[in-house]
Amino acid sequence: MEEIKMRVEHVSKSFPGVKALTDIDFAVRKGTVHALCGENGAGKSTLMKIINGIYKADAGQIYIDEEPVEIKNPIQAREHGISMIAQELNYVPDLTVEENLFLGRLPVNGFGKVDWKLVRTEAEKFLEEQNLSYSPTQTLRTLTVSDIQMLEIIKAITNNAQIIIMDEPTSSISQKEVELLFGKIEELREKGVSIIYISHKMDELFAIADDITVIRDGSVVNTHRVEDLLPENAEQSDIEEATNIIIGEMVGRKLENVYPKTEVPIGEVALEVKNFCCKNIFEDINFYVRKGEIVGFAGLVGAGRTETMRAVYGLDHHDSGTAMLNGKELRLKDPRTSIDNGLIMLSEDRREYGLIPVRSVMENASIASLKNYIYGGYTHRAKERENVTKYFKKMQVKTPTLETPISSLSGGNAQKVLLSRWMLCEPDVMILDEPTRGIDVGAKFEIYKLMTEIVKEDKAIIMVSSELAELIGMCDRIYIMCQGRITGCLSRDEFSQERIMMCATGLMKS
């Protein structure tokens, strides 16, 4: 008989104005990877937060090793052998790597003081085991999102947990790091550790999962054994068929065309960047995007894509080079100047640079365009609500009310609020850095459709993405970067994953 490591029975949870979970039954076998699928707002993260003690269920029971347990907080969850890597990275930017690794569990000596020598020794050991080159004394502010994601994964693994919840663990890491993670998951599975794996990347699920549970609108739709979905020696067509089954259960409908790309008349150059340089970060960057175009930027983690875009937007400095917006030189002074001139940027790290957690969804959406609602010394709330509501309908944002704190929304819905924020600014050029990170296939489809509608309005989009499939599916041209330089520019009839990766690794220039 198969051993059940953890199960929940009849779990329900409501928030003001919304029923998040309804009578959930869910079980994880010992030493298996159990994937949890569903659209943003389906209830996946809510269920995991109940298991991890962040939320208290309104009804239901959790069992570990068939014993009923009550988990009131994450500390108790850790005592029961549960560790969680959250979708929104939880870290303290000004603490060091070693402090973040041991946050909440700092070892103390016989005198009741923190044993910093042990902290340093263990941190160095963990970093060496994972082949990570950071110093234990580096602050997390100096690391990339990818680096921080890997540290969060290490932190969860080093807790000696028997149940590890991974919520979108590969959303910010490179393919090489994904392979390292999958290798670590295999080691954990062999040791009898159970893993709950949440991801919107279907290829990942079929690569590592033993079981898949689909949740829609707060209820379990189905649970599958992967061995029942895929035959032995499965071919690509088998994987595609199984993927369609899961996606159909997730969204409740069949998605015919994942990338709704349409031909749009190409106009004049909207943004042109010439001879852009920043010492040791990027060099001799030249690119342009025309009205009606979606231009992609591909490259491996650390290639310099985000750093280049941040400098173009005025967030970071550059040493030399110019940017022309609608034929006029853009003073790369600060983001406010860029916004006023019709250039906006959606950041890849919504937690650090996008969301204002203590504010409502409406305030988060309208903050960049508030000047449009202030006249006569007053903020005209009716007009603000009208415009925010219009874009929320376009983006299909799921929120109980406009006054709901954005911290209570799912990651995907929060991302759509940020997209609405920049749409409200009515920009001419939009830089979208990883716009679909952590978003389900249904929501991605809506964002792709919106991108197409935007460029139809004589606007231009630059899309930075680590997902080659979406770049190939949505872009008119793709620039590829490697080690701070542009190594290729491909037109639509030249697209292929092989050519992009050759340029991204510096093995070929186009």
PDB file of N, CA, C and O in Angstrom, residues 307-369:
ATOM      1  N   GLU A 307      19.450  45.087 -17.544  1.00  0.00           N
ATOM      2  CA  GLU A 307      20.293  46.234 -17.219  1.00  0.00           C
ATOM      3  C   GLU A 307      20.237  47.283 -18.327  1.00  0.00           C
ATOM      4  O   GLU A 307      20.179  48.493 -18.053  1.00  0.00           O
ATOM      5  N   THR A 308      20.232  46.832 -19.578  1.00  0.00           N
ATOM      6  CA  THR A 308      20.135  47.757 -20.710  1.00  0.00           C
ATOM      7  C   THR A 308      18.813  48.513 -20.675  1.00  0.00           C
ATOM      8  O   THR A 308      18.769  49.744 -20.837  1.00  0.00           O
ATOM      9  N   MET A 309      17.715  47.785 -20.460  1.00  0.00           N
ATOM     10  CA  MET A 309      16.393  48.408 -20.465  1.00  0.00           C
ATOM     11  C   MET A 309      16.225  49.380 -19.297  1.00  0.00           C
ATOM     12  O   MET A 309      15.601  50.434 -19.442  1.00  0.00           O
ATOM     13  N   ARG A 310      16.765  49.017 -18.148  1.00  0.00           N
ATOM     14  CA  ARG A 310      16.674  49.919 -16.993  1.00  0.00           C
ATOM     15  C   ARG A 310      17.410  51.241 -17.274  1.00  0.00           C
ATOM     16  O   ARG A 310      16.948  52.314 -16.889  1.00  0.00           O
ATOM     17  N   ALA A 311      18.540  51.154 -17.975  1.00  0.00           N
ATOM     18  CA  ALA A 311      19.290  52.367 -18.309  1.00  0.00           C
ATOM     19  C   ALA A 311      18.549  53.201 -19.350  1.00  0.00           C
ATOM     20  O   ALA A 311      18.502  54.434 -19.257  1.00  0.00           O
ATOM     21  N   VAL A 312      17.947  52.547 -20.345  1.00  0.00           N
ATOM     22  CA  VAL A 312      17.166  53.262 -21.354  1.00  0.00           C
ATOM     23  C   VAL A 312      15.987  53.983 -20.709  1.00  0.00           C
ATOM     24  O   VAL A 312      15.638  55.112 -21.078  1.00  0.00           O
ATOM     25  N   TYR A 313      15.403  53.355 -19.713  1.00  0.00           N
ATOM     26  CA  TYR A 313      14.228  53.913 -19.019  1.00  0.00           C
ATOM     27  C   TYR A 313      14.613  55.027 -18.038  1.00  0.00           C
ATOM     28  O   TYR A 313      13.766  55.799 -17.608  1.00  0.00           O
ATOM     29  N   GLY A 314      15.909  55.116 -17.687  1.00  0.00           N
ATOM     30  CA  GLY A 314      16.344  56.152 -16.751  1.00  0.00           C
ATOM     31  C   GLY A 314      16.431  55.702 -15.313  1.00  0.00           C
ATOM     32  O   GLY A 314      16.673  56.512 -14.421  1.00  0.00           O
ATOM     33  N   LEU A 315      16.247  54.390 -15.089  1.00  0.00           N
ATOM     34  CA  LEU A 315      16.355  53.867 -13.724  1.00  0.00           C
ATOM     35  C   LEU A 315      17.812  53.781 -13.280  1.00  0.00           C
ATOM     36  O   LEU A 315      18.134  54.055 -12.125  1.00  0.00           O
ATOM     37  N   ASP A 316      18.693  53.372 -14.194  1.00  0.00           N
ATOM     38  CA  ASP A 316      20.122  53.236 -13.900  1.00  0.00           C
ATOM     39  C   ASP A 316      20.918  54.144 -14.836  1.00  0.00           C
ATOM     40  O   ASP A 316      20.429  54.564 -15.892  1.00  0.00           O
ATOM     41  N   HIS A 317      22.164  54.411 -14.469  1.00  0.00           N
ATOM     42  CA  HIS A 317      22.994  55.298 -15.276  1.00  0.00           C
ATOM     43  C   HIS A 317      23.599  54.540 -16.455  1.00  0.00           C
ATOM     44  O   HIS A 317      23.622  53.308 -16.492  1.00  0.00           O
ATOM     45  N   HIS A 318      24.089  55.292 -17.424  1.00  0.00           N
ATOM     46  CA  HIS A 318      24.872  54.731 -18.521  1.00  0.00           C
ATOM     47  C   HIS A 318      26.036  55.680 -18.765  1.00  0.00           C
ATOM     48  O   HIS A 318      25.991  56.856 -18.389  1.00  0.00           O
ATOM     49  N   ASP A 319      27.098  55.181 -19.389  1.00  0.00           N
ATOM     50  CA  ASP A 319      28.296  55.995 -19.606  1.00  0.00           C
ATOM     51  C   ASP A 319      28.222  56.809 -20.885  1.00  0.00           C
ATOM     52  O   ASP A 319      28.699  57.947 -20.933  1.00  0.00           O
ATOM     53  N   SER A 320      27.640  56.239 -21.927  1.00  0.00           N
ATOM     54  CA  SER A 320      27.559  56.956 -23.206  1.00  0.00           C
ATOM     55  C   SER A 320      26.441  56.369 -24.048  1.00  0.00           C
ATOM     56  O   SER A 320      25.916  55.293 -23.760  1.00  0.00           O
ATOM     57  N   GLY A 321      26.093  57.116 -25.108  1.00  0.00           N
ATOM     58  CA  GLY A 321      25.021  56.662 -25.991  1.00  0.00           C
ATOM     59  C   GLY A 321      23.790  57.534 -25.890  1.00  0.00           C
ATOM     60  O   GLY A 321      23.638  58.331 -24.947  1.00  0.00           O
ATOM     61  N   THR A 322      22.905  57.404 -26.878  1.00  0.00           N
ATOM     62  CA  THR A 322      21.688  58.221 -26.919  1.00  0.00           C
ATOM     63  C   THR A 322      20.459  57.356 -27.185  1.00  0.00           C
ATOM     64  O   THR A 322      20.565  56.242 -27.706  1.00  0.00           O
ATOM     65  N   ALA A 323      19.304  57.903 -26.824  1.00  0.00           N
ATOM     66  CA  ALA A 323      18.023  57.265 -27.135  1.00  0.00           C
ATOM     67  C   ALA A 323      17.119  58.311 -27.771  1.00  0.00           C
ATOM     68  O   ALA A 323      16.960  59.413 -27.240  1.00  0.00           O
ATOM     69  N   MET A 324      16.549  57.970 -28.925  1.00  0.00           N
ATOM     70  CA  MET A 324      15.646  58.864 -29.644  1.00  0.00           C
ATOM     71  C   MET A 324      14.233  58.313 -29.535  1.00  0.00           C
ATOM     72  O   MET A 324      13.974  57.162 -29.900  1.00  0.00           O
ATOM     73  N   LEU A 325      13.322  59.125 -29.011  1.00  0.00           N
ATOM     74  CA  LEU A 325      11.920  58.721 -28.863  1.00  0.00           C
ATOM     75  C   LEU A 325      11.068  59.591 -29.775  1.00  0.00           C
ATOM     76  O   LEU A 325      11.044  60.824 -29.623  1.00  0.00           O
ATOM     77  N   ASN A 326      10.424  58.957 -30.760  1.00  0.00           N
ATOM     78  CA  ASN A 326       9.626  59.689 -31.753  1.00  0.00           C
ATOM     79  C   ASN A 326      10.426  60.806 -32.405  1.00  0.00           C
ATOM     80  O   ASN A 326       9.947  61.927 -32.619  1.00  0.00           O
ATOM     81  N   GLY A 327      11.698  60.515 -32.727  1.00  0.00           N
ATOM     82  CA  GLY A 327      12.533  61.453 -33.445  1.00  0.00           C
ATOM     83  C   GLY A 327      13.219  62.511 -32.601  1.00  0.00           C
ATOM     84  O   GLY A 327      14.017  63.299 -33.114  1.00  0.00           O
ATOM     85  N   LYS A 328      12.943  62.527 -31.301  1.00  0.00           N
ATOM     86  CA  LYS A 328      13.572  63.514 -30.417  1.00  0.00           C
ATOM     87  C   LYS A 328      14.433  62.802 -29.385  1.00  0.00           C
ATOM     88  O   LYS A 328      14.060  61.737 -28.884  1.00  0.00           O
ATOM     89  N   GLU A 329      15.573  63.423 -29.067  1.00  0.00           N
ATOM     90  CA  GLU A 329      16.454  62.808 -28.093  1.00  0.00           C
ATOM     91  C   GLU A 329      15.792  62.794 -26.718  1.00  0.00           C
ATOM     92  O   GLU A 329      15.268  63.805 -26.262  1.00  0.00           O
ATOM     93  N   LEU A 330      15.824  61.635 -26.074  1.00  0.00           N
ATOM     94  CA  LEU A 330      15.221  61.467 -24.757  1.00  0.00           C
ATOM     95  C   LEU A 330      16.271  61.692 -23.681  1.00  0.00           C
ATOM     96  O   LEU A 330      17.326  61.051 -23.688  1.00  0.00           O
ATOM     97  N   ARG A 331      16.000  62.615 -22.791  1.00  0.00           N
ATOM     98  CA  ARG A 331      16.914  62.841 -21.668  1.00  0.00           C
ATOM     99  C   ARG A 331      16.743  61.688 -20.683  1.00  0.00           C
ATOM    100  O   ARG A 331      15.703  61.552 -20.057  1.00  0.00           O
ATOM    101  N   LEU A 332      17.761  60.867 -20.577  1.00  0.00           N
ATOM    102  CA  LEU A 332      17.680  59.679 -19.727  1.00  0.00           C
ATOM    103  C   LEU A 332      17.989  60.080 -18.284  1.00  0.00           C
ATOM    104  O   LEU A 332      19.007  59.717 -17.709  1.00  0.00           O
ATOM    105  N   LYS A 333      17.062  60.816 -17.722  1.00  0.00           N
ATOM    106  CA  LYS A 333      17.265  61.431 -16.406  1.00  0.00           C
ATOM    107  C   LYS A 333      16.706  60.555 -15.296  1.00  0.00           C
ATOM    108  O   LYS A 333      17.378  60.216 -14.340  1.00  0.00           O
ATOM    109  N   ASP A 334      15.433  60.198 -15.449  1.00  0.00           N
ATOM    110  CA  ASP A 334      14.762  59.388 -14.441  1.00  0.00           C
ATOM    111  C   ASP A 334      13.481  58.826 -15.050  1.00  0.00           C
ATOM    112  O   ASP A 334      13.047  59.256 -16.122  1.00  0.00           O
ATOM    113  N   PRO A 335      12.831  57.842 -14.383  1.00  0.00           N
ATOM    114  CA  PRO A 335      11.603  57.255 -14.927  1.00  0.00           C
ATOM    115  C   PRO A 335      10.478  58.268 -15.149  1.00  0.00           C
ATOM    116  O   PRO A 335       9.717  58.135 -16.103  1.00  0.00           O
ATOM    117  N   ARG A 336      10.387  59.280 -14.300  1.00  0.00           N
ATOM    118  CA  ARG A 336       9.317  60.272 -14.458  1.00  0.00           C
ATOM    119  C   ARG A 336       9.433  60.978 -15.795  1.00  0.00           C
ATOM    120  O   ARG A 336       8.438  61.196 -16.496  1.00  0.00           O
ATOM    121  N   THR A 337      10.678  61.325 -16.171  1.00  0.00           N
ATOM    122  CA  THR A 337      10.908  61.972 -17.468  1.00  0.00           C
ATOM    123  C   THR A 337      10.503  61.047 -18.609  1.00  0.00           C
ATOM    124  O   THR A 337       9.869  61.466 -19.578  1.00  0.00           O
ATOM    125  N   SER A 338      10.862  59.770 -18.488  1.00  0.00           N
ATOM    126  CA  SER A 338      10.508  58.792 -19.526  1.00  0.00           C
ATOM    127  C   SER A 338       8.999  58.647 -19.640  1.00  0.00           C
ATOM    128  O   SER A 338       8.444  58.642 -20.748  1.00  0.00           O
ATOM    129  N   ILE A 339       8.317  58.531 -18.501  1.00  0.00           N
ATOM    130  CA  ILE A 339       6.852  58.384 -18.513  1.00  0.00           C
ATOM    131  C   ILE A 339       6.196  59.593 -19.164  1.00  0.00           C
ATOM    132  O   ILE A 339       5.290  59.463 -20.000  1.00  0.00           O
ATOM    133  N   ASP A 340       6.667  60.792 -18.806  1.00  0.00           N
ATOM    134  CA  ASP A 340       6.089  62.028 -19.362  1.00  0.00           C
ATOM    135  C   ASP A 340       6.280  62.109 -20.870  1.00  0.00           C
ATOM    136  O   ASP A 340       5.507  62.771 -21.566  1.00  0.00           O
ATOM    137  N   ASN A 341       7.338  61.416 -21.379  1.00  0.00           N
ATOM    138  CA  ASN A 341       7.613  61.444 -22.818  1.00  0.00           C
ATOM    139  C   ASN A 341       7.033  60.252 -23.560  1.00  0.00           C
ATOM    140  O   ASN A 341       7.253  60.103 -24.765  1.00  0.00           O
ATOM    141  N   GLY A 342       6.320  59.370 -22.834  1.00  0.00           N
ATOM    142  CA  GLY A 342       5.631  58.268 -23.498  1.00  0.00           C
ATOM    143  C   GLY A 342       6.351  56.945 -23.498  1.00  0.00           C
ATOM    144  O   GLY A 342       6.056  56.065 -24.308  1.00  0.00           O
ATOM    145  N   LEU A 343       7.323  56.779 -22.576  1.00  0.00           N
ATOM    146  CA  LEU A 343       8.048  55.507 -22.458  1.00  0.00           C
ATOM    147  C   LEU A 343       7.842  54.944 -21.065  1.00  0.00           C
ATOM    148  O   LEU A 343       8.073  55.633 -20.069  1.00  0.00           O
ATOM    149  N   ILE A 344       7.396  53.696 -20.983  1.00  0.00           N
ATOM    150  CA  ILE A 344       7.204  53.067 -19.668  1.00  0.00           C
ATOM    151  C   ILE A 344       7.944  51.739 -19.631  1.00  0.00           C
ATOM    152  O   ILE A 344       8.316  51.183 -20.671  1.00  0.00           O
ATOM    153  N   MET A 345       8.154  51.210 -18.407  1.00  0.00           N
ATOM    154  CA  MET A 345       8.804  49.906 -18.257  1.00  0.00           C
ATOM    155  C   MET A 345       8.136  49.106 -17.150  1.00  0.00           C
ATOM    156  O   MET A 345       7.992  49.589 -16.029  1.00  0.00           O
ATOM    157  N   LEU A 346       7.735  47.891 -17.487  1.00  0.00           N
ATOM    158  CA  LEU A 346       7.229  46.937 -16.502  1.00  0.00           C
ATOM    159  C   LEU A 346       8.409  46.125 -16.012  1.00  0.00           C
ATOM    160  O   LEU A 346       9.054  45.421 -16.796  1.00  0.00           O
ATOM    161  N   SER A 347       8.728  46.205 -14.715  1.00  0.00           N
ATOM    162  CA  SER A 347       9.907  45.544 -14.173  1.00  0.00           C
ATOM    163  C   SER A 347       9.707  44.043 -14.042  1.00  0.00           C
ATOM    164  O   SER A 347       8.600  43.553 -13.837  1.00  0.00           O
ATOM    165  N   GLU A 348      10.823  43.289 -14.122  1.00  0.00           N
ATOM    166  CA  GLU A 348      10.761  41.839 -13.961  1.00  0.00           C
ATOM    167  C   GLU A 348      10.474  41.445 -12.512  1.00  0.00           C
ATOM    168  O   GLU A 348       9.933  40.380 -12.249  1.00  0.00           O
ATOM    169  N   ASP A 349      10.858  42.290 -11.544  1.00  0.00           N
ATOM    170  CA  ASP A 349      10.676  41.981 -10.121  1.00  0.00           C
ATOM    171  C   ASP A 349       9.537  42.834  -9.573  1.00  0.00           C
ATOM    172  O   ASP A 349       9.729  43.944  -9.113  1.00  0.00           O
ATOM    173  N   ARG A 350       8.307  42.296  -9.656  1.00  0.00           N
ATOM    174  CA  ARG A 350       7.150  43.099  -9.259  1.00  0.00           C
ATOM    175  C   ARG A 350       7.128  43.375  -7.765  1.00  0.00           C
ATOM    176  O   ARG A 350       6.608  44.401  -7.326  1.00  0.00           O
ATOM    177  N   ARG A 351       7.696  42.484  -6.966  1.00  0.00           N
ATOM    178  CA  ARG A 351       7.678  42.694  -5.513  1.00  0.00           C
ATOM    179  C   ARG A 351       8.578  43.856  -5.115  1.00  0.00           C
ATOM    180  O   ARG A 351       8.203  44.704  -4.317  1.00  0.00           O
ATOM    181  N   GLU A 352       9.783  43.906  -5.697  1.00  0.00           N
ATOM    182  CA  GLU A 352      10.759  44.919  -5.308  1.00  0.00           C
ATOM    183  C   GLU A 352      10.465  46.269  -5.950  1.00  0.00           C
ATOM    184  O   GLU A 352      10.611  47.300  -5.324  1.00  0.00           O
ATOM    185  N   TYR A 353      10.059  46.263  -7.237  1.00  0.00           N
ATOM    186  CA  TYR A 353       9.965  47.514  -7.977  1.00  0.00           C
ATOM    187  C   TYR A 353       8.561  47.861  -8.471  1.00  0.00           C
ATOM    188  O   TYR A 353       8.382  48.899  -9.099  1.00  0.00           O
ATOM    189  N   GLY A 354       7.585  47.007  -8.226  1.00  0.00           N
ATOM    190  CA  GLY A 354       6.262  47.271  -8.790  1.00  0.00           C
ATOM    191  C   GLY A 354       5.155  47.491  -7.785  1.00  0.00           C
ATOM    192  O   GLY A 354       4.520  48.539  -7.751  1.00  0.00           O
ATOM    193  N   LEU A 355       4.937  46.507  -6.925  1.00  0.00           N
ATOM    194  CA  LEU A 355       3.773  46.531  -6.040  1.00  0.00           C
ATOM    195  C   LEU A 355       3.986  47.426  -4.821  1.00  0.00           C
ATOM    196  O   LEU A 355       5.093  47.544  -4.308  1.00  0.00           O
ATOM    197  N   ILE A 356       2.889  48.031  -4.385  1.00  0.00           N
ATOM    198  CA  ILE A 356       2.863  48.738  -3.101  1.00  0.00           C
ATOM    199  C   ILE A 356       1.892  47.947  -2.227  1.00  0.00           C
ATOM    200  O   ILE A 356       0.677  48.165  -2.255  1.00  0.00           O
ATOM    201  N   PRO A 357       2.406  46.973  -1.468  1.00  0.00           N
ATOM    202  CA  PRO A 357       1.551  45.975  -0.811  1.00  0.00           C
ATOM    203  C   PRO A 357       0.480  46.549   0.120  1.00  0.00           C
ATOM    204  O   PRO A 357      -0.592  45.965   0.249  1.00  0.00           O
ATOM    205  N   VAL A 358       0.760  47.679   0.764  1.00  0.00           N
ATOM    206  CA  VAL A 358      -0.188  48.213   1.754  1.00  0.00           C
ATOM    207  C   VAL A 358      -1.291  49.040   1.106  1.00  0.00           C
ATOM    208  O   VAL A 358      -2.180  49.545   1.804  1.00  0.00           O
ATOM    209  N   ARG A 359      -1.255  49.195  -0.215  1.00  0.00           N
ATOM    210  CA  ARG A 359      -2.256  49.999  -0.918  1.00  0.00           C
ATOM    211  C   ARG A 359      -3.236  49.116  -1.676  1.00  0.00           C
ATOM    212  O   ARG A 359      -2.985  47.943  -1.942  1.00  0.00           O
ATOM    213  N   SER A 360      -4.366  49.704  -2.047  1.00  0.00           N
ATOM    214  CA  SER A 360      -5.418  48.957  -2.738  1.00  0.00           C
ATOM    215  C   SER A 360      -5.037  48.697  -4.189  1.00  0.00           C
ATOM    216  O   SER A 360      -4.091  49.286  -4.731  1.00  0.00           O
ATOM    217  N   VAL A 361      -5.814  47.835  -4.837  1.00  0.00           N
ATOM    218  CA  VAL A 361      -5.553  47.543  -6.239  1.00  0.00           C
ATOM    219  C   VAL A 361      -5.759  48.793  -7.091  1.00  0.00           C
ATOM    220  O   VAL A 361      -5.012  49.026  -8.060  1.00  0.00           O
ATOM    221  N   MET A 362      -6.742  49.623  -6.759  1.00  0.00           N
ATOM    222  CA  MET A 362      -6.969  50.843  -7.532  1.00  0.00           C
ATOM    223  C   MET A 362      -5.798  51.806  -7.382  1.00  0.00           C
ATOM    224  O   MET A 362      -5.326  52.387  -8.367  1.00  0.00           O
ATOM    225  N   GLU A 363      -5.305  51.985  -6.175  1.00  0.00           N
ATOM    226  CA  GLU A 363      -4.175  52.894  -5.954  1.00  0.00           C
ATOM    227  C   GLU A 363      -2.929  52.385  -6.669  1.00  0.00           C
ATOM    228  O   GLU A 363      -2.162  53.172  -7.238  1.00  0.00           O
ATOM    229  N   ASN A 364      -2.722  51.063  -6.664  1.00  0.00           N
ATOM    230  CA  ASN A 364      -1.575  50.500  -7.377  1.00  0.00           C
ATOM    231  C   ASN A 364      -1.690  50.709  -8.880  1.00  0.00           C
ATOM    232  O   ASN A 364      -0.688  50.905  -9.558  1.00  0.00           O
ATOM    233  N   ALA A 365      -2.905  50.677  -9.390  1.00  0.00           N
ATOM    234  CA  ALA A 365      -3.103  50.842 -10.832  1.00  0.00           C
ATOM    235  C   ALA A 365      -2.975  52.294 -11.275  1.00  0.00           C
ATOM    236  O   ALA A 365      -2.416  52.578 -12.335  1.00  0.00           O
ATOM    237  N   SER A 366      -3.443  53.221 -10.475  1.00  0.00           N
ATOM    238  CA  SER A 366      -3.540  54.616 -10.931  1.00  0.00           C
ATOM    239  C   SER A 366      -2.371  55.493 -10.513  1.00  0.00           C
ATOM    240  O   SER A 366      -2.280  56.643 -10.940  1.00  0.00           O
ATOM    241  N   ILE A 367      -1.444  54.983  -9.698  1.00  0.00           N
ATOM    242  CA  ILE A 367      -0.414  55.834  -9.106  1.00  0.00           C
ATOM    243  C   ILE A 367       0.464  56.533 -10.142  1.00  0.00           C
ATOM    244  O   ILE A 367       0.900  57.671  -9.943  1.00  0.00           O
ATOM    245  N   ALA A 368       0.744  55.880 -11.281  1.00  0.00           N
ATOM    246  CA  ALA A 368       1.631  56.491 -12.280  1.00  0.00           C
ATOM    247  C   ALA A 368       0.920  57.525 -13.141  1.00  0.00           C
ATOM    248  O   ALA A 368       1.574  58.300 -13.844  1.00  0.00           O
ATOM    249  N   SER A 369      -0.412  57.553 -13.101  1.00  0.00           N
ATOM    250  CA  SER A 369      -1.177  58.492 -13.935  1.00  0.00           C
ATOM    251  C   SER A 369      -2.082  59.410 -13.106  1.00  0.00           C
ATOM    252  O   SER A 369      -3.048  59.959 -13.628  1.00  0.00           O
TER     253      SER A 369
END
